[in-house]
Short mmCIF file of C-alpha atoms in Angstrom, two decimals:
data_model
loop_
_atom_site.label_atom_id
_atom_site.label_comp_id
_atom_site.label_asym_id
_atom_site.label_seq_id
_atom_site.Cartn_x
_atom_site.Cartn_y
_atom_site.Cartn_z
CA MET A 1 3.56 -15.98 9.48
CA VAL A 2 1.99 -16.50 5.98
CA LYS A 3 -1.27 -15.38 7.41
CA GLY A 4 0.48 -11.99 8.30
CA LEU A 5 1.41 -11.68 4.53
CA TYR A 6 -2.25 -12.00 3.54
CA THR A 7 -3.33 -9.53 6.22
CA ALA A 8 -0.83 -6.90 5.02
CA PHE A 9 -1.61 -7.61 1.42
CA THR A 10 -5.46 -7.11 1.74
CA GLY A 11 -4.81 -4.04 3.75
CA MET A 12 -2.67 -2.48 0.97
CA VAL A 13 -5.17 -3.37 -1.64
CA ASN A 14 -7.93 -1.75 0.53
CA GLU A 15 -5.89 1.41 0.93
CA GLU A 16 -5.24 1.52 -2.82
CA ARG A 17 -8.91 1.37 -3.66
CA ARG A 18 -9.62 4.12 -1.09
CA MET A 19 -6.94 6.23 -2.75
CA ASP A 20 -8.76 5.76 -6.12
CA VAL A 21 -11.96 7.02 -4.69
CA LEU A 22 -10.23 10.02 -3.13
CA ALA A 23 -8.31 10.82 -6.24
CA ASN A 24 -11.53 10.93 -8.13
CA ASN A 25 -12.96 13.41 -5.60
CA LEU A 26 -9.94 15.62 -5.94
CA ALA A 27 -10.19 15.50 -9.75
CA ASN A 28 -13.82 16.71 -9.55
CA ALA A 29 -13.28 19.38 -6.86
CA ALA A 30 -14.20 22.07 -9.34
CA THR A 31 -16.91 20.15 -11.09
CA VAL A 32 -20.31 21.93 -10.80
CA GLY A 33 -22.79 19.89 -8.70
CA TYR A 34 -20.43 17.02 -8.04
CA LYS A 35 -21.10 14.89 -4.91
CA LYS A 36 -18.11 13.31 -3.36
CA GLU A 37 -17.79 9.61 -2.73
CA GLY A 38 -16.47 7.69 0.19
CA ALA A 39 -15.52 4.03 0.94
CA THR A 40 -16.03 2.00 4.01
CA SER A 41 -13.76 -0.95 5.16
CA GLN A 42 -14.98 -4.38 6.04
CA GLU A 43 -13.23 -7.43 7.42
CA PHE A 44 -13.29 -10.77 5.59
CA ALA A 45 -15.48 -13.36 7.23
CA ASP A 46 -13.70 -15.45 9.79
CA ARG A 47 -12.75 -18.98 8.77
CA LEU A 48 -12.20 -21.94 11.13
CA ALA A 49 -8.68 -23.19 11.45
CA TYR A 50 -7.91 -26.96 12.05
CA LYS A 51 -4.90 -28.87 12.88
CA ILE A 52 -4.76 -31.83 10.51
CA LYS A 53 -2.49 -34.78 9.95
CA ASP A 54 -1.26 -34.49 13.56
CA VAL A 55 0.53 -37.82 14.09
CA THR A 56 0.33 -37.40 18.00
CA VAL A 57 -3.53 -37.60 17.78
CA PRO A 58 -4.44 -40.28 15.24
CA LEU A 59 -7.69 -40.02 13.23
CA HIS A 60 -8.59 -36.70 14.99
CA VAL A 61 -8.78 -33.21 13.72
CA SER A 62 -8.19 -30.51 16.20
CA ARG A 63 -9.88 -27.23 16.15
CA LEU A 64 -7.40 -24.23 16.52
CA GLY A 65 -9.83 -21.34 16.34
CA THR A 66 -10.70 -18.69 13.78
CA VAL A 67 -8.62 -17.04 11.12
CA ASN A 68 -9.26 -13.70 9.46
CA LEU A 69 -7.69 -12.89 6.12
CA GLY A 70 -7.69 -9.15 6.48
CA VAL A 71 -9.83 -6.26 5.26
CA LYS A 72 -11.61 -5.27 2.06
CA ILE A 73 -13.78 -2.42 0.74
CA GLY A 74 -17.26 -2.79 2.28
CA GLU A 75 -19.21 -0.10 0.37
CA THR A 76 -18.66 2.91 -1.80
CA TYR A 77 -21.23 5.56 -0.95
CA THR A 78 -22.14 9.06 -2.25
CA ASP A 79 -22.43 12.12 0.02
CA TYR A 80 -25.36 14.13 -1.18
CA SER A 81 -24.91 17.07 1.18
CA GLN A 82 -25.32 20.62 -0.15
CA GLY A 83 -22.37 22.27 -1.91
CA SER A 84 -21.60 25.99 -1.71
CA PHE A 85 -23.01 28.53 -4.17
CA GLN A 86 -21.03 30.53 -6.72
CA ILE A 87 -22.79 33.65 -8.06
CA THR A 88 -22.41 33.90 -11.81
CA ASP A 89 -25.25 36.42 -12.69
CA LYS A 90 -25.89 34.39 -15.81
CA LYS A 91 -29.58 34.06 -16.35
CA SER A 92 -29.46 30.46 -17.52
CA ASP A 93 -27.32 29.23 -14.62
CA VAL A 94 -29.52 27.80 -11.83
CA ALA A 95 -28.61 26.17 -8.49
CA LEU A 96 -30.78 23.97 -6.14
CA SER A 97 -31.02 24.73 -2.37
CA GLY A 98 -32.30 21.53 -0.83
CA ASP A 99 -33.04 17.98 -2.01
CA GLY A 100 -33.67 17.54 -5.66
CA PHE A 101 -32.18 16.99 -9.17
CA PHE A 102 -32.59 18.38 -12.63
CA ALA A 103 -34.12 15.84 -15.13
CA ILE A 104 -32.19 15.81 -18.33
CA SER A 105 -33.19 14.23 -21.60
CA PHE A 106 -29.89 12.38 -22.40
CA THR A 107 -28.99 10.93 -25.71
CA ASN A 108 -26.01 8.58 -25.76
CA LYS A 109 -23.62 7.91 -28.69
CA ALA A 110 -25.84 5.22 -29.95
CA GLY A 111 -28.68 7.69 -30.29
CA VAL A 112 -30.73 6.35 -27.53
CA THR A 113 -32.61 8.77 -25.43
CA SER A 114 -33.31 8.36 -21.77
CA VAL A 115 -33.80 10.26 -18.63
CA LYS A 116 -30.80 11.13 -16.34
CA TYR A 117 -30.46 13.43 -13.24
CA THR A 118 -27.95 16.01 -12.34
CA ARG A 119 -27.20 18.78 -9.82
CA ASP A 120 -25.26 20.65 -12.41
CA GLY A 121 -27.32 23.76 -13.31
CA ALA A 122 -24.86 25.28 -15.88
CA PHE A 123 -27.36 25.58 -18.76
CA THR A 124 -27.51 27.62 -21.94
CA VAL A 125 -30.41 28.68 -24.09
CA ASP A 126 -29.99 27.79 -27.80
CA ASN A 127 -31.42 29.58 -30.83
CA GLU A 128 -34.70 27.70 -30.57
CA GLY A 129 -35.14 28.54 -26.96
CA TYR A 130 -34.34 25.20 -25.48
CA PHE A 131 -32.33 24.92 -22.18
CA ARG A 132 -29.33 22.69 -22.77
CA THR A 133 -26.50 21.25 -20.68
CA VAL A 134 -22.82 21.96 -21.51
CA ASP A 135 -22.92 18.69 -23.50
CA GLY A 136 -25.99 19.70 -25.53
CA ASP A 137 -28.64 17.56 -23.72
CA TYR A 138 -32.07 19.05 -23.06
CA LEU A 139 -33.48 20.11 -19.63
CA MET A 140 -36.82 18.57 -19.18
CA ASP A 141 -39.98 20.48 -17.87
CA ARG A 142 -41.75 19.55 -14.71
CA ASN A 143 -44.44 17.36 -16.24
CA GLY A 144 -41.88 15.43 -18.22
CA ALA A 145 -39.71 15.02 -15.20
CA MET A 146 -42.40 13.56 -13.09
CA THR A 147 -43.52 11.10 -15.74
CA SER A 148 -40.06 10.39 -17.18
CA ASN A 149 -41.17 11.54 -20.58
CA ALA A 150 -37.89 12.45 -22.18
CA ALA A 151 -39.58 14.30 -25.08
CA SER A 152 -40.96 16.93 -22.74
CA ARG A 153 -38.36 19.82 -22.66
CA VAL A 154 -38.14 23.39 -21.33
CA ARG A 155 -38.52 25.92 -24.16
CA ILE A 156 -38.89 29.68 -24.13
CA ASP A 157 -38.86 32.53 -26.60
CA PRO A 158 -35.19 33.22 -27.05
CA THR A 159 -35.80 36.78 -28.30
CA GLN A 160 -37.58 37.82 -25.08
CA ASP A 161 -36.10 38.53 -21.62
CA TYR A 162 -36.96 35.93 -18.89
CA SER A 163 -36.57 35.24 -15.22
CA ILE A 164 -36.84 32.10 -13.04
CA ASP A 165 -38.42 32.24 -9.59
CA SER A 166 -37.62 30.15 -6.51
CA GLN A 167 -40.14 27.42 -7.58
CA GLY A 168 -38.52 26.94 -10.89
CA ASN A 169 -41.14 28.84 -12.99
CA VAL A 170 -39.70 30.53 -16.10
CA ILE A 171 -41.46 33.93 -16.63
CA GLN A 172 -41.71 36.03 -19.76
CA ASN A 173 -43.82 39.16 -20.16
CA GLY A 174 -45.39 38.48 -16.69
CA GLN A 175 -46.57 34.93 -17.67
CA VAL A 176 -45.21 31.52 -16.69
CA VAL A 177 -44.11 29.96 -19.97
CA ALA A 178 -42.27 26.91 -18.57
CA GLN A 179 -41.36 25.04 -15.45
CA LEU A 180 -37.91 23.53 -14.75
CA GLY A 181 -37.98 19.77 -14.39
CA ILE A 182 -36.82 19.29 -10.82
CA VAL A 183 -37.59 15.99 -8.98
CA ASP A 184 -36.50 14.12 -5.87
CA PHE A 185 -36.37 10.43 -4.93
CA ALA A 186 -37.85 8.53 -2.02
CA ASP A 187 -34.67 6.58 -1.56
CA TYR A 188 -31.24 7.61 -2.89
CA ASP A 189 -29.97 4.06 -2.58
CA PHE A 190 -31.81 3.54 -5.95
CA LEU A 191 -29.68 6.21 -7.62
CA ALA A 192 -26.56 5.03 -9.55
CA LYS A 193 -23.83 7.18 -10.97
CA TYR A 194 -24.02 7.05 -14.73
CA GLY A 195 -21.06 9.25 -15.61
CA GLU A 196 -20.77 12.72 -17.19
CA ASN A 197 -21.87 14.18 -13.77
CA MET A 198 -25.24 12.43 -14.11
CA TYR A 199 -27.17 9.75 -12.21
CA GLU A 200 -29.85 7.26 -13.30
CA LEU A 201 -32.65 5.72 -11.38
CA VAL A 202 -32.43 1.99 -11.17
CA GLU A 203 -35.36 -0.41 -11.07
CA GLY A 204 -37.48 0.06 -7.94
CA GLY A 205 -36.67 3.69 -7.34
CA GLN A 206 -39.50 6.14 -6.86
CA ILE A 207 -39.71 9.67 -8.14
CA ILE A 208 -41.29 12.27 -5.82
CA ALA A 209 -41.78 16.00 -5.89
CA SER A 210 -38.86 18.15 -4.85
CA ASN A 211 -39.00 20.96 -2.35
CA ALA A 212 -35.64 22.44 -3.43
CA ARG A 213 -35.45 26.19 -3.86
CA VAL A 214 -34.19 27.48 -7.19
CA GLU A 215 -31.47 30.21 -7.25
CA GLN A 216 -31.06 31.96 -10.58
CA GLY A 217 -27.73 33.34 -11.62
CA ALA A 218 -25.80 30.89 -9.38
CA LEU A 219 -24.20 27.41 -9.56
CA GLU A 220 -23.84 24.87 -6.87
CA MET A 221 -20.18 23.84 -6.65
CA SER A 222 -18.94 20.32 -5.45
CA ASN A 223 -19.23 19.42 -1.76
CA ILE A 224 -15.62 18.37 -1.56
CA ASN A 225 -13.32 19.97 1.02
CA VAL A 226 -9.91 19.82 -0.59
CA VAL A 227 -8.06 20.16 2.73
CA ASP A 228 -9.89 17.18 4.23
CA GLU A 229 -9.24 15.01 1.18
CA MET A 230 -5.48 15.91 1.31
CA VAL A 231 -5.35 14.95 4.98
CA ASN A 232 -7.06 11.63 4.22
CA MET A 233 -4.61 11.10 1.32
CA ILE A 234 -1.76 11.44 3.80
CA ALA A 235 -3.38 8.90 6.22
CA ILE A 236 -3.98 6.38 3.38
CA GLN A 237 -0.36 6.76 2.19
CA ARG A 238 1.01 6.11 5.69
CA ALA A 239 -1.34 3.03 6.20
CA TYR A 240 -0.08 1.70 2.75
CA GLU A 241 3.50 2.10 3.81
CA ALA A 242 2.82 0.30 7.16
CA GLY A 243 1.45 -2.63 5.15
CA GLN A 244 4.68 -2.66 2.97
CA LYS A 245 6.82 -2.73 6.16
CA MET A 246 4.87 -5.60 7.55
CA ILE A 247 5.36 -7.61 4.42
CA GLN A 248 9.12 -6.92 4.52
CA THR A 249 9.25 -7.97 8.14
CA GLU A 250 7.26 -11.17 7.43
CA ASP A 251 9.43 -11.93 4.45
CA SER A 252 12.59 -11.48 6.49
CA THR A 253 11.23 -13.77 9.31
CA LEU A 254 10.26 -16.52 6.79
CA GLU A 255 13.78 -16.28 5.19
CA LYS A 256 15.32 -16.84 8.57
CA ALA A 257 13.03 -19.74 9.39
CA VAL A 258 13.91 -21.51 6.14
CA THR A 259 17.63 -20.78 5.94
CA GLU A 260 18.70 -20.89 9.71
CA VAL A 261 16.04 -22.71 11.63
CA GLY A 262 15.92 -25.37 8.98
CA ARG A 263 19.66 -25.86 9.07
CA VAL A 264 19.50 -26.63 12.79
#
């Protein structure tokens, strides 16, 4: 009976953590370029159960079989599938169609600059002609993105009109003046979420050229289906309630075993 309490408890904890992941997805449903997360469930490893101190069989431990203590979160993963496009007609807004990420020269609060990656193409051009993110970080150019040189940034003449073609070339007066820093990775398992809608490449990751097509005047929205997430939320809530009822039933059974069976 006590084993049933542990099984129900681990199930409820598992559903609670799945709910945290789902709630984070819903909170970022309107975040540009956000990629949803998911969680898998995994059972705890089986353990051998033995019957010990059995006075009917002196000096012998009897094997009863295996015991499983319930379920746990197996893995939290990111779904990198393409999100839908929203047309903005703003020249500095760009979206990626296909596999790839914008390389960003990111400076943290301590003043340390490093390279991060994002699908959020909501850029602005400042008075000096630099492409910046909504948080003020710089968009890197293609050479800097491939070599992880954070000092290599996209810059244009802010007084002149410009356009961006499907390959990420920034054109002014009929000349290519810059190239957007867009890269891809050989294995997305080496990408880790940094925060602020950005990713970082962990040790062992390999940068490769991206074949993504650039769409100017558009933004890629999140790939979250709000209806699906709400359906999953209801399913998680019901599973959590089932665990609660199981614990209540087990507790009631234990109470009877102690107060009534013990009296007999």
